[in-house]
Amino acid sequence: MSEFKNLLLEVENEIAVLTISRPAALNALNSETLDELNVALTEIEARDDVKVLILTGGPDKKGNPFKSFVAGADIAEMVNFTAAEARAFGMKASVPFFKLQNMRQATICAVNGFALGGGCEISMACDIRIASENAVFAQPECGLGIIPGFGGTQRLARLVGMGRAKEMIFTCDNVSAEEAYRIGLVNKVVPAEELMATAKAMAAKIVSKGSYAVSIAKAAINNGYDMDIKNAVEMEANLFGVTCSTHDKAEGMTAFLEKRAANLTDF
Ligand code: CO8
Protein backbone atom coordinates (compact mmCIF):
# COMPACT_ATOMS: atom_id res chain seq x y z
CA MET A 1 0.00 0.00 0.00
CA SER A 2 1.11 3.57 -0.66
CA GLU A 3 2.21 5.88 2.15
CA PHE A 4 -0.11 8.80 2.87
CA LYS A 5 0.36 12.17 4.54
CA ASN A 6 -3.28 12.80 5.44
CA LEU A 7 -4.71 9.28 5.68
CA LEU A 8 -4.20 6.30 7.97
CA LEU A 9 -5.16 2.79 6.97
CA GLU A 10 -5.54 -0.23 9.22
CA VAL A 11 -6.80 -3.62 8.09
CA GLU A 12 -7.93 -6.27 10.56
CA ASN A 13 -10.35 -9.17 10.24
CA GLU A 14 -11.15 -8.19 6.64
CA ILE A 15 -12.28 -4.72 7.76
CA ALA A 16 -10.32 -1.66 6.64
CA VAL A 17 -10.46 1.51 8.72
CA LEU A 18 -9.46 4.54 6.66
CA THR A 19 -8.95 7.66 8.77
CA ILE A 20 -8.79 11.16 7.31
CA SER A 21 -6.18 12.95 9.39
CA ARG A 22 -5.43 16.66 9.06
CA PRO A 23 -5.49 17.67 12.72
CA ALA A 24 -4.56 21.31 12.04
CA ALA A 25 -7.68 21.82 9.90
CA LEU A 26 -10.26 19.55 11.57
CA ASN A 27 -9.66 17.05 8.72
CA ALA A 28 -10.82 19.49 6.02
CA LEU A 29 -10.47 18.07 2.51
CA ASN A 30 -7.77 19.75 0.42
CA SER A 31 -6.58 18.67 -3.04
CA GLU A 32 -3.76 16.58 -1.60
CA THR A 33 -6.17 14.64 0.61
CA LEU A 34 -8.59 14.08 -2.28
CA ASP A 35 -5.71 12.71 -4.39
CA GLU A 36 -4.65 10.45 -1.53
CA LEU A 37 -8.23 9.24 -1.06
CA ASN A 38 -8.39 8.34 -4.71
CA VAL A 39 -5.20 6.26 -4.48
CA ALA A 40 -6.20 4.65 -1.17
CA LEU A 41 -9.70 3.68 -2.35
CA THR A 42 -8.33 2.25 -5.60
CA GLU A 43 -5.86 0.13 -3.66
CA ILE A 44 -8.47 -0.95 -1.08
CA GLU A 45 -10.96 -1.98 -3.75
CA ALA A 46 -8.32 -4.26 -5.29
CA ARG A 47 -7.63 -6.04 -2.00
CA ASP A 48 -9.31 -9.40 -1.51
CA ASP A 49 -8.56 -9.22 2.22
CA VAL A 50 -10.83 -6.18 2.67
CA LYS A 51 -14.56 -6.94 2.64
CA VAL A 52 -15.87 -3.78 4.33
CA LEU A 53 -14.44 -0.27 4.58
CA ILE A 54 -15.03 2.06 7.53
CA LEU A 55 -14.26 5.74 6.85
CA THR A 56 -13.72 8.04 9.84
CA GLY A 57 -11.91 11.20 10.95
CA GLY A 58 -8.82 11.52 13.13
CA PRO A 59 -8.44 13.57 16.34
CA ASP A 60 -8.02 17.37 16.26
CA LYS A 61 -4.71 18.99 17.14
CA LYS A 62 -5.54 18.79 20.86
CA GLY A 63 -6.03 15.02 20.52
CA ASN A 64 -9.84 15.06 20.83
CA PRO A 65 -11.08 12.07 18.75
CA PHE A 66 -14.68 13.30 18.72
CA LYS A 67 -14.23 16.92 17.66
CA SER A 68 -14.48 16.51 13.91
CA PHE A 69 -15.10 13.94 11.25
CA VAL A 70 -14.44 16.35 8.36
CA ALA A 71 -15.10 20.11 8.74
CA GLY A 72 -15.61 20.60 5.01
CA ALA A 73 -13.53 21.31 1.98
CA ASP A 74 -10.44 23.35 2.79
CA ILE A 75 -11.58 26.97 2.81
CA ALA A 76 -7.98 28.28 2.80
CA GLU A 77 -7.37 26.45 -0.48
CA MET A 78 -10.68 27.54 -2.03
CA VAL A 79 -10.55 31.24 -1.12
CA ASN A 80 -8.72 32.33 -4.28
CA PHE A 81 -10.19 29.80 -6.70
CA THR A 82 -11.21 30.97 -10.14
CA ALA A 83 -14.38 29.46 -11.59
CA ALA A 84 -12.28 26.99 -13.60
CA GLU A 85 -10.21 25.96 -10.58
CA ALA A 86 -13.35 25.50 -8.50
CA ARG A 87 -14.88 23.29 -11.15
CA ALA A 88 -11.69 21.23 -11.35
CA PHE A 89 -11.70 20.87 -7.54
CA GLY A 90 -15.29 19.61 -7.60
CA MET A 91 -14.53 17.15 -10.38
CA LYS A 92 -11.39 15.96 -8.57
CA ALA A 93 -13.50 15.17 -5.50
CA SER A 94 -16.12 13.38 -7.55
CA VAL A 95 -13.63 10.63 -8.46
CA PRO A 96 -12.95 9.28 -4.92
CA PHE A 97 -16.56 10.06 -3.92
CA PHE A 98 -17.91 7.86 -6.73
CA LYS A 99 -15.30 5.26 -5.80
CA LEU A 100 -16.73 5.16 -2.27
CA GLN A 101 -20.24 4.95 -3.65
CA ASN A 102 -19.57 2.22 -6.18
CA MET A 103 -16.60 0.17 -4.92
CA ARG A 104 -17.32 -3.51 -4.50
CA GLN A 105 -16.86 -3.37 -0.72
CA ALA A 106 -19.62 -2.04 1.53
CA THR A 107 -18.63 1.30 3.07
CA ILE A 108 -19.62 2.56 6.51
CA CYS A 109 -18.93 6.14 7.57
CA ALA A 110 -18.27 6.50 11.31
CA VAL A 111 -19.06 10.19 11.86
CA ASN A 112 -17.12 11.28 14.94
CA GLY A 113 -17.94 15.00 15.23
CA PHE A 114 -18.37 17.80 12.69
CA ALA A 115 -19.58 16.64 9.27
CA LEU A 116 -19.84 20.02 7.59
CA GLY A 117 -20.01 20.86 3.89
CA GLY A 118 -17.67 18.42 2.16
CA GLY A 119 -17.67 16.34 5.36
CA CYS A 120 -21.42 15.78 5.20
CA GLU A 121 -21.00 15.16 1.46
CA ILE A 122 -18.32 12.48 1.77
CA SER A 123 -20.36 10.72 4.45
CA MET A 124 -23.27 10.60 2.00
CA ALA A 125 -21.08 8.90 -0.62
CA CYS A 126 -20.75 5.96 1.80
CA ASP A 127 -23.34 3.19 1.91
CA ILE A 128 -24.16 3.54 5.63
CA ARG A 129 -23.61 6.30 8.21
CA ILE A 130 -23.22 5.76 11.97
CA ALA A 131 -22.90 8.94 14.04
CA SER A 132 -21.59 9.64 17.52
CA GLU A 133 -24.12 11.47 19.72
CA ASN A 134 -22.12 14.70 19.46
CA ALA A 135 -21.90 14.65 15.64
CA VAL A 136 -23.11 17.75 13.83
CA PHE A 137 -24.17 17.77 10.20
CA ALA A 138 -24.59 20.85 8.00
CA GLN A 139 -24.23 22.23 4.52
CA PRO A 140 -22.92 25.73 5.35
CA GLU A 141 -21.92 26.63 1.79
CA CYS A 142 -24.65 29.20 1.06
CA GLY A 143 -23.33 31.16 4.06
CA LEU A 144 -19.95 31.29 2.30
CA GLY A 145 -21.51 32.48 -0.95
CA ILE A 146 -21.13 29.12 -2.69
CA ILE A 147 -23.20 25.96 -3.06
CA PRO A 148 -22.38 22.40 -2.02
CA GLY A 149 -19.97 21.22 -4.72
CA PHE A 150 -19.03 17.69 -3.70
CA GLY A 151 -22.41 16.21 -4.66
CA GLY A 152 -24.39 17.67 -1.75
CA THR A 153 -27.23 19.14 -3.77
CA GLN A 154 -27.75 15.71 -5.32
CA ARG A 155 -27.00 13.09 -2.65
CA LEU A 156 -28.70 14.96 0.22
CA ALA A 157 -31.99 15.25 -1.66
CA ARG A 158 -31.79 11.57 -2.59
CA LEU A 159 -31.22 10.59 1.05
CA VAL A 160 -33.61 12.85 2.97
CA GLY A 161 -35.97 14.16 0.27
CA MET A 162 -36.04 17.52 -1.50
CA GLY A 163 -37.81 19.53 1.18
CA ARG A 164 -35.39 18.69 3.97
CA ALA A 165 -32.37 18.95 1.66
CA LYS A 166 -33.46 22.42 0.58
CA GLU A 167 -34.05 23.46 4.20
CA MET A 168 -30.54 22.29 5.24
CA ILE A 169 -28.84 23.87 2.23
CA PHE A 170 -30.77 27.19 2.23
CA THR A 171 -30.62 27.79 6.03
CA CYS A 172 -27.15 26.27 6.62
CA ASP A 173 -28.55 25.12 9.99
CA ASN A 174 -26.60 22.66 12.10
CA VAL A 175 -28.37 19.31 12.35
CA SER A 176 -27.74 17.24 15.46
CA ALA A 177 -27.05 13.51 15.26
CA GLU A 178 -30.55 12.77 16.63
CA GLU A 179 -32.18 15.01 14.02
CA ALA A 180 -29.98 13.45 11.32
CA TYR A 181 -31.28 10.05 12.43
CA ARG A 182 -34.88 11.28 12.43
CA ILE A 183 -34.67 12.53 8.84
CA GLY A 184 -32.83 9.45 7.56
CA LEU A 185 -29.45 11.08 7.05
CA VAL A 186 -27.79 8.56 9.38
CA ASN A 187 -28.59 4.91 10.11
CA LYS A 188 -27.68 4.87 13.80
CA VAL A 189 -26.59 7.18 16.61
CA VAL A 190 -24.42 5.86 19.44
CA PRO A 191 -22.44 7.28 22.38
CA ALA A 192 -19.11 8.59 21.10
CA GLU A 193 -17.03 5.99 22.90
CA GLU A 194 -19.08 3.21 21.26
CA LEU A 195 -18.80 4.59 17.72
CA MET A 196 -15.94 2.49 16.36
CA ALA A 197 -17.06 -0.67 18.14
CA THR A 198 -20.55 -0.24 16.66
CA ALA A 199 -19.18 0.40 13.17
CA LYS A 200 -16.86 -2.61 13.44
CA ALA A 201 -19.67 -4.85 14.72
CA MET A 202 -21.84 -3.90 11.75
CA ALA A 203 -18.87 -4.38 9.41
CA ALA A 204 -18.19 -7.84 10.91
CA LYS A 205 -21.82 -8.81 10.37
CA ILE A 206 -21.56 -7.77 6.71
CA VAL A 207 -18.22 -9.64 6.37
CA SER A 208 -19.95 -12.80 7.65
CA LYS A 209 -22.40 -12.76 4.71
CA GLY A 210 -21.58 -13.66 1.14
CA SER A 211 -19.16 -10.88 0.12
CA TYR A 212 -19.78 -11.31 -3.60
CA ALA A 213 -23.52 -11.25 -2.97
CA VAL A 214 -23.15 -8.06 -0.91
CA SER A 215 -21.19 -6.41 -3.73
CA ILE A 216 -23.81 -7.43 -6.30
CA ALA A 217 -26.62 -6.22 -4.02
CA LYS A 218 -24.81 -2.88 -3.68
CA ALA A 219 -24.52 -2.58 -7.46
CA ALA A 220 -28.21 -3.49 -7.89
CA ILE A 221 -29.33 -0.85 -5.36
CA ASN A 222 -27.03 1.87 -6.74
CA ASN A 223 -27.72 1.23 -10.42
CA GLY A 224 -31.44 0.76 -9.98
CA TYR A 225 -31.93 3.93 -7.93
CA ASP A 226 -31.99 6.23 -10.93
CA MET A 227 -33.76 3.81 -13.31
CA ASP A 228 -37.47 3.40 -13.94
CA ILE A 229 -38.89 0.57 -11.82
CA LYS A 230 -39.55 -1.79 -14.73
CA ASN A 231 -35.98 -1.69 -16.04
CA ALA A 232 -34.61 -1.68 -12.50
CA VAL A 233 -36.44 -4.87 -11.57
CA GLU A 234 -35.29 -6.50 -14.80
CA MET A 235 -31.70 -5.47 -14.02
CA GLU A 236 -32.16 -6.99 -10.56
CA ALA A 237 -33.38 -10.27 -12.09
CA ASN A 238 -30.29 -10.38 -14.28
CA LEU A 239 -27.99 -9.82 -11.31
CA PHE A 240 -29.95 -12.38 -9.30
CA GLY A 241 -29.17 -14.81 -12.12
CA VAL A 242 -25.47 -13.94 -11.84
CA THR A 243 -25.45 -14.73 -8.10
CA CYS A 244 -27.10 -18.08 -8.86
CA SER A 245 -24.02 -19.12 -10.83
CA THR A 246 -21.71 -18.83 -7.84
CA HIS A 247 -20.07 -21.26 -5.43
CA ASP A 248 -21.62 -19.27 -2.58
CA LYS A 249 -25.16 -19.86 -3.83
CA ALA A 250 -24.62 -23.62 -4.04
CA GLU A 251 -22.87 -23.70 -0.67
CA GLY A 252 -25.31 -21.30 1.06
CA MET A 253 -28.44 -23.16 0.02
CA THR A 254 -26.95 -26.64 0.55
CA ALA A 255 -25.73 -25.64 4.01
CA PHE A 256 -29.23 -24.42 4.88
CA LEU A 257 -30.78 -27.70 3.78
CA GLU A 258 -28.10 -29.68 5.64
CA LYS A 259 -28.67 -27.54 8.75
CA ARG A 260 -25.02 -26.43 9.01
CA ALA A 261 -23.16 -23.15 8.81
CA ALA A 262 -22.31 -22.05 5.28
CA ASN A 263 -18.73 -21.47 4.20
CA LEU A 264 -19.15 -18.50 1.85
CA THR A 265 -15.93 -17.59 0.02
CA ASP A 266 -16.79 -15.78 -3.22
CA PHE A 267 -15.69 -12.15 -3.60
N1 CO8 B 1 -11.13 24.55 5.93
C1 CO8 B 1 -9.91 24.95 6.37
N2 CO8 B 1 -9.59 25.04 7.67
C2 CO8 B 1 -10.54 24.72 8.55
C3 CO8 B 1 -11.82 24.29 8.17
C4 CO8 B 1 -12.12 24.21 6.77
N3 CO8 B 1 -13.28 23.78 6.30
N4 CO8 B 1 -12.55 24.07 9.29
C5 CO8 B 1 -11.73 24.32 10.32
N5 CO8 B 1 -10.52 24.72 9.90
C6 CO8 B 1 -9.37 25.11 10.70
C7 CO8 B 1 -9.56 26.46 11.33
O1 CO8 B 1 -9.24 27.49 10.42
C8 CO8 B 1 -8.60 26.39 12.51
O2 CO8 B 1 -7.31 26.62 12.06
P1 CO8 B 1 -6.29 27.52 12.98
O3 CO8 B 1 -6.20 26.78 14.28
O4 CO8 B 1 -5.03 27.50 12.19
O5 CO8 B 1 -6.94 28.86 13.13
C9 CO8 B 1 -8.70 24.92 12.92
O6 CO8 B 1 -9.25 24.22 11.81
C10 CO8 B 1 -9.62 24.71 14.11
O7 CO8 B 1 -10.86 25.31 13.80
P2 CO8 B 1 -11.56 26.40 14.76
O8 CO8 B 1 -10.53 27.15 15.56
O9 CO8 B 1 -12.48 27.22 13.90
O10 CO8 B 1 -12.37 25.44 15.72
P3 CO8 B 1 -13.73 25.80 16.49
O11 CO8 B 1 -13.93 24.70 17.48
O12 CO8 B 1 -13.70 27.18 16.99
O13 CO8 B 1 -14.85 25.71 15.33
C11 CO8 B 1 -15.95 24.78 13.42
C12 CO8 B 1 -15.09 24.51 14.68
C13 CO8 B 1 -17.33 25.26 13.85
C14 CO8 B 1 -16.06 23.47 12.67
C15 CO8 B 1 -15.26 25.86 12.56
O14 CO8 B 1 -13.90 25.48 12.37
C16 CO8 B 1 -15.89 26.03 11.22
O15 CO8 B 1 -16.92 26.67 11.11
N6 CO8 B 1 -15.24 25.51 10.15
C17 CO8 B 1 -15.68 25.69 8.79
C18 CO8 B 1 -16.91 24.83 8.51
C19 CO8 B 1 -17.41 25.05 7.11
O16 CO8 B 1 -17.88 26.11 6.74
N7 CO8 B 1 -17.31 23.99 6.29
C20 CO8 B 1 -17.76 24.03 4.94
C21 CO8 B 1 -16.66 24.47 4.03
S1 CO8 B 1 -17.21 24.72 2.38
C22 CO8 B 1 -17.31 23.15 1.73
O17 CO8 B 1 -17.10 22.16 2.38
C23 CO8 B 1 -17.67 23.10 0.31
C24 CO8 B 1 -17.53 21.69 -0.25
C25 CO8 B 1 -17.66 21.69 -1.74
C26 CO8 B 1 -16.55 22.42 -2.42
C27 CO8 B 1 -16.71 22.28 -3.91
C28 CO8 B 1 -15.71 23.07 -4.70
C29 CO8 B 1 -15.93 22.90 -6.15
Coordinates of C-alpha atoms and ligand atoms in Angstrom, one line a residue:
M1 CA 0.0 0.0 0.0
S2 CA 1.1 3.6 -0.7
E3 CA 2.2 5.9 2.1
F4 CA -0.1 8.8 2.9
K5 CA 0.4 12.2 4.5
N6 CA -3.3 12.8 5.4
L7 CA -4.7 9.3 5.7
L8 CA -4.2 6.3 8.0
L9 CA -5.2 2.8 7.0
E10 CA -5.5 -0.2 9.2
V11 CA -6.8 -3.6 8.1
E12 CA -7.9 -6.3 10.6
N13 CA -10.4 -9.2 10.2
E14 CA -11.2 -8.2 6.6
I15 CA -12.3 -4.7 7.8
A16 CA -10.3 -1.7 6.6
V17 CA -10.5 1.5 8.7
L18 CA -9.5 4.5 6.7
T19 CA -9.0 7.7 8.8
I20 CA -8.8 11.2 7.3
S21 CA -6.2 12.9 9.4
R22 CA -5.4 16.7 9.1
P23 CA -5.5 17.7 12.7
A24 CA -4.6 21.3 12.0
A25 CA -7.7 21.8 9.9
L26 CA -10.3 19.5 11.6
N27 CA -9.7 17.0 8.7
A28 CA -10.8 19.5 6.0
L29 CA -10.5 18.1 2.5
N30 CA -7.8 19.7 0.4
S31 CA -6.6 18.7 -3.0
E32 CA -3.8 16.6 -1.6
T33 CA -6.2 14.6 0.6
L34 CA -8.6 14.1 -2.3
D35 CA -5.7 12.7 -4.4
E36 CA -4.7 10.4 -1.5
L37 CA -8.2 9.2 -1.1
N38 CA -8.4 8.3 -4.7
V39 CA -5.2 6.3 -4.5
A40 CA -6.2 4.6 -1.2
L41 CA -9.7 3.7 -2.3
T42 CA -8.3 2.2 -5.6
E43 CA -5.9 0.1 -3.7
I44 CA -8.5 -0.9 -1.1
E45 CA -11.0 -2.0 -3.7
A46 CA -8.3 -4.3 -5.3
R47 CA -7.6 -6.0 -2.0
D48 CA -9.3 -9.4 -1.5
D49 CA -8.6 -9.2 2.2
V50 CA -10.8 -6.2 2.7
K51 CA -14.6 -6.9 2.6
V52 CA -15.9 -3.8 4.3
L53 CA -14.4 -0.3 4.6
I54 CA -15.0 2.1 7.5
L55 CA -14.3 5.7 6.9
T56 CA -13.7 8.0 9.8
G57 CA -11.9 11.2 11.0
G58 CA -8.8 11.5 13.1
P59 CA -8.4 13.6 16.3
D60 CA -8.0 17.4 16.3
K61 CA -4.7 19.0 17.1
K62 CA -5.5 18.8 20.9
G63 CA -6.0 15.0 20.5
N64 CA -9.8 15.1 20.8
P65 CA -11.1 12.1 18.7
F66 CA -14.7 13.3 18.7
K67 CA -14.2 16.9 17.7
S68 CA -14.5 16.5 13.9
F69 CA -15.1 13.9 11.2
V70 CA -14.4 16.3 8.4
A71 CA -15.1 20.1 8.7
G72 CA -15.6 20.6 5.0
A73 CA -13.5 21.3 2.0
D74 CA -10.4 23.3 2.8
I75 CA -11.6 27.0 2.8
A76 CA -8.0 28.3 2.8
E77 CA -7.4 26.4 -0.5
M78 CA -10.7 27.5 -2.0
V79 CA -10.5 31.2 -1.1
N80 CA -8.7 32.3 -4.3
F81 CA -10.2 29.8 -6.7
T82 CA -11.2 31.0 -10.1
A83 CA -14.4 29.5 -11.6
A84 CA -12.3 27.0 -13.6
E85 CA -10.2 26.0 -10.6
A86 CA -13.3 25.5 -8.5
R87 CA -14.9 23.3 -11.2
A88 CA -11.7 21.2 -11.3
F89 CA -11.7 20.9 -7.5
G90 CA -15.3 19.6 -7.6
M91 CA -14.5 17.1 -10.4
K92 CA -11.4 16.0 -8.6
A93 CA -13.5 15.2 -5.5
S94 CA -16.1 13.4 -7.6
V95 CA -13.6 10.6 -8.5
P96 CA -13.0 9.3 -4.9
F97 CA -16.6 10.1 -3.9
F98 CA -17.9 7.9 -6.7
K99 CA -15.3 5.3 -5.8
L100 CA -16.7 5.2 -2.3
Q101 CA -20.2 4.9 -3.6
N102 CA -19.6 2.2 -6.2
M103 CA -16.6 0.2 -4.9
R104 CA -17.3 -3.5 -4.5
Q105 CA -16.9 -3.4 -0.7
A106 CA -19.6 -2.0 1.5
T107 CA -18.6 1.3 3.1
I108 CA -19.6 2.6 6.5
C109 CA -18.9 6.1 7.6
A110 CA -18.3 6.5 11.3
V111 CA -19.1 10.2 11.9
N112 CA -17.1 11.3 14.9
G113 CA -17.9 15.0 15.2
F114 CA -18.4 17.8 12.7
A115 CA -19.6 16.6 9.3
L116 CA -19.8 20.0 7.6
G117 CA -20.0 20.9 3.9
G118 CA -17.7 18.4 2.2
G119 CA -17.7 16.3 5.4
C120 CA -21.4 15.8 5.2
E121 CA -21.0 15.2 1.5
I122 CA -18.3 12.5 1.8
S123 CA -20.4 10.7 4.4
M124 CA -23.3 10.6 2.0
A125 CA -21.1 8.9 -0.6
C126 CA -20.8 6.0 1.8
D127 CA -23.3 3.2 1.9
I128 CA -24.2 3.5 5.6
R129 CA -23.6 6.3 8.2
I130 CA -23.2 5.8 12.0
A131 CA -22.9 8.9 14.0
S132 CA -21.6 9.6 17.5
E133 CA -24.1 11.5 19.7
N134 CA -22.1 14.7 19.5
A135 CA -21.9 14.6 15.6
V136 CA -23.1 17.8 13.8
F137 CA -24.2 17.8 10.2
A138 CA -24.6 20.9 8.0
Q139 CA -24.2 22.2 4.5
P140 CA -22.9 25.7 5.3
E141 CA -21.9 26.6 1.8
C142 CA -24.7 29.2 1.1
G143 CA -23.3 31.2 4.1
L144 CA -19.9 31.3 2.3
G145 CA -21.5 32.5 -1.0
I146 CA -21.1 29.1 -2.7
I147 CA -23.2 26.0 -3.1
P148 CA -22.4 22.4 -2.0
G149 CA -20.0 21.2 -4.7
F150 CA -19.0 17.7 -3.7
G151 CA -22.4 16.2 -4.7
G152 CA -24.4 17.7 -1.8
T153 CA -27.2 19.1 -3.8
Q154 CA -27.7 15.7 -5.3
R155 CA -27.0 13.1 -2.6
L156 CA -28.7 15.0 0.2
A157 CA -32.0 15.2 -1.7
R158 CA -31.8 11.6 -2.6
L159 CA -31.2 10.6 1.0
V160 CA -33.6 12.8 3.0
G161 CA -36.0 14.2 0.3
M162 CA -36.0 17.5 -1.5
G163 CA -37.8 19.5 1.2
R164 CA -35.4 18.7 4.0
A165 CA -32.4 18.9 1.7
K166 CA -33.5 22.4 0.6
E167 CA -34.0 23.5 4.2
M168 CA -30.5 22.3 5.2
I169 CA -28.8 23.9 2.2
F170 CA -30.8 27.2 2.2
T171 CA -30.6 27.8 6.0
C172 CA -27.1 26.3 6.6
D173 CA -28.6 25.1 10.0
N174 CA -26.6 22.7 12.1
V175 CA -28.4 19.3 12.3
S176 CA -27.7 17.2 15.5
A177 CA -27.1 13.5 15.3
E178 CA -30.5 12.8 16.6
E179 CA -32.2 15.0 14.0
A180 CA -30.0 13.5 11.3
Y181 CA -31.3 10.1 12.4
R182 CA -34.9 11.3 12.4
I183 CA -34.7 12.5 8.8
G184 CA -32.8 9.5 7.6
L185 CA -29.5 11.1 7.1
V186 CA -27.8 8.6 9.4
N187 CA -28.6 4.9 10.1
K188 CA -27.7 4.9 13.8
V189 CA -26.6 7.2 16.6
V190 CA -24.4 5.9 19.4
P191 CA -22.4 7.3 22.4
A192 CA -19.1 8.6 21.1
E193 CA -17.0 6.0 22.9
E194 CA -19.1 3.2 21.3
L195 CA -18.8 4.6 17.7
M196 CA -15.9 2.5 16.4
A197 CA -17.1 -0.7 18.1
T198 CA -20.5 -0.2 16.7
A199 CA -19.2 0.4 13.2
K200 CA -16.9 -2.6 13.4
A201 CA -19.7 -4.8 14.7
M202 CA -21.8 -3.9 11.8
A203 CA -18.9 -4.4 9.4
A204 CA -18.2 -7.8 10.9
K205 CA -21.8 -8.8 10.4
I206 CA -21.6 -7.8 6.7
V207 CA -18.2 -9.6 6.4
S208 CA -19.9 -12.8 7.7
K209 CA -22.4 -12.8 4.7
G210 CA -21.6 -13.7 1.1
S211 CA -19.2 -10.9 0.1
Y212 CA -19.8 -11.3 -3.6
A213 CA -23.5 -11.2 -3.0
V214 CA -23.1 -8.1 -0.9
S215 CA -21.2 -6.4 -3.7
I216 CA -23.8 -7.4 -6.3
A217 CA -26.6 -6.2 -4.0
K218 CA -24.8 -2.9 -3.7
A219 CA -24.5 -2.6 -7.5
A220 CA -28.2 -3.5 -7.9
I221 CA -29.3 -0.9 -5.4
N222 CA -27.0 1.9 -6.7
N223 CA -27.7 1.2 -10.4
G224 CA -31.4 0.8 -10.0
Y225 CA -31.9 3.9 -7.9
D226 CA -32.0 6.2 -10.9
M227 CA -33.8 3.8 -13.3
D228 CA -37.5 3.4 -13.9
I229 CA -38.9 0.6 -11.8
K230 CA -39.5 -1.8 -14.7
N231 CA -36.0 -1.7 -16.0
A232 CA -34.6 -1.7 -12.5
V233 CA -36.4 -4.9 -11.6
E234 CA -35.3 -6.5 -14.8
M235 CA -31.7 -5.5 -14.0
E236 CA -32.2 -7.0 -10.6
A237 CA -33.4 -10.3 -12.1
N238 CA -30.3 -10.4 -14.3
L239 CA -28.0 -9.8 -11.3
F240 CA -30.0 -12.4 -9.3
G241 CA -29.2 -14.8 -12.1
V242 CA -25.5 -13.9 -11.8
T243 CA -25.4 -14.7 -8.1
C244 CA -27.1 -18.1 -8.9
S245 CA -24.0 -19.1 -10.8
T246 CA -21.7 -18.8 -7.8
H247 CA -20.1 -21.3 -5.4
D248 CA -21.6 -19.3 -2.6
K249 CA -25.2 -19.9 -3.8
A250 CA -24.6 -23.6 -4.0
E251 CA -22.9 -23.7 -0.7
G252 CA -25.3 -21.3 1.1
M253 CA -28.4 -23.2 0.0
T254 CA -26.9 -26.6 0.5
A255 CA -25.7 -25.6 4.0
F256 CA -29.2 -24.4 4.9
L257 CA -30.8 -27.7 3.8
E258 CA -28.1 -29.7 5.6
K259 CA -28.7 -27.5 8.7
R260 CA -25.0 -26.4 9.0
A261 CA -23.2 -23.1 8.8
A262 CA -22.3 -22.0 5.3
N263 CA -18.7 -21.5 4.2
L264 CA -19.1 -18.5 1.9
T265 CA -15.9 -17.6 0.0
D266 CA -16.8 -15.8 -3.2
F267 CA -15.7 -12.1 -3.6
Ligands
CO8_1 N1 -11.1 24.6 5.9 C1 -9.9 25.0 6.4 N2 -9.6 25.0 7.7 C2 -10.5 24.7 8.6 C3 -11.8 24.3 8.2 C4 -12.1 24.2 6.8 N3 -13.3 23.8 6.3 N4 -12.5 24.1 9.3 C5 -11.7 24.3 10.3 N5 -10.5 24.7 9.9 C6 -9.4 25.1 10.7 C7 -9.6 26.5 11.3 O1 -9.2 27.5 10.4 C8 -8.6 26.4 12.5 O2 -7.3 26.6 12.1 P1 -6.3 27.5 13.0 O3 -6.2 26.8 14.3 O4 -5.0 27.5 12.2 O5 -6.9 28.9 13.1 C9 -8.7 24.9 12.9 O6 -9.3 24.2 11.8 C10 -9.6 24.7 14.1 O7 -10.9 25.3 13.8 P2 -11.6 26.4 14.8 O8 -10.5 27.1 15.6 O9 -12.5 27.2 13.9 O10 -12.4 25.4 15.7 P3 -13.7 25.8 16.5 O11 -13.9 24.7 17.5 O12 -13.7 27.2 17.0 O13 -14.8 25.7 15.3 C11 -16.0 24.8 13.4 C12 -15.1 24.5 14.7 C13 -17.3 25.3 13.8 C14 -16.1 23.5 12.7 C15 -15.3 25.9 12.6 O14 -13.9 25.5 12.4 C16 -15.9 26.0 11.2 O15 -16.9 26.7 11.1 N6 -15.2 25.5 10.2 C17 -15.7 25.7 8.8 C18 -16.9 24.8 8.5 C19 -17.4 25.1 7.1 O16 -17.9 26.1 6.7 N7 -17.3 24.0 6.3 C20 -17.8 24.0 4.9 C21 -16.7 24.5 4.0 S1 -17.2 24.7 2.4 C22 -17.3 23.2 1.7 O17 -17.1 22.2 2.4 C23 -17.7 23.1 0.3 C24 -17.5 21.7 -0.3 C25 -17.7 21.7 -1.7 C26 -16.5 22.4 -2.4 C27 -16.7 22.3 -3.9 C28 -15.7 23.1 -4.7 C29 -15.9 22.9 -6.1

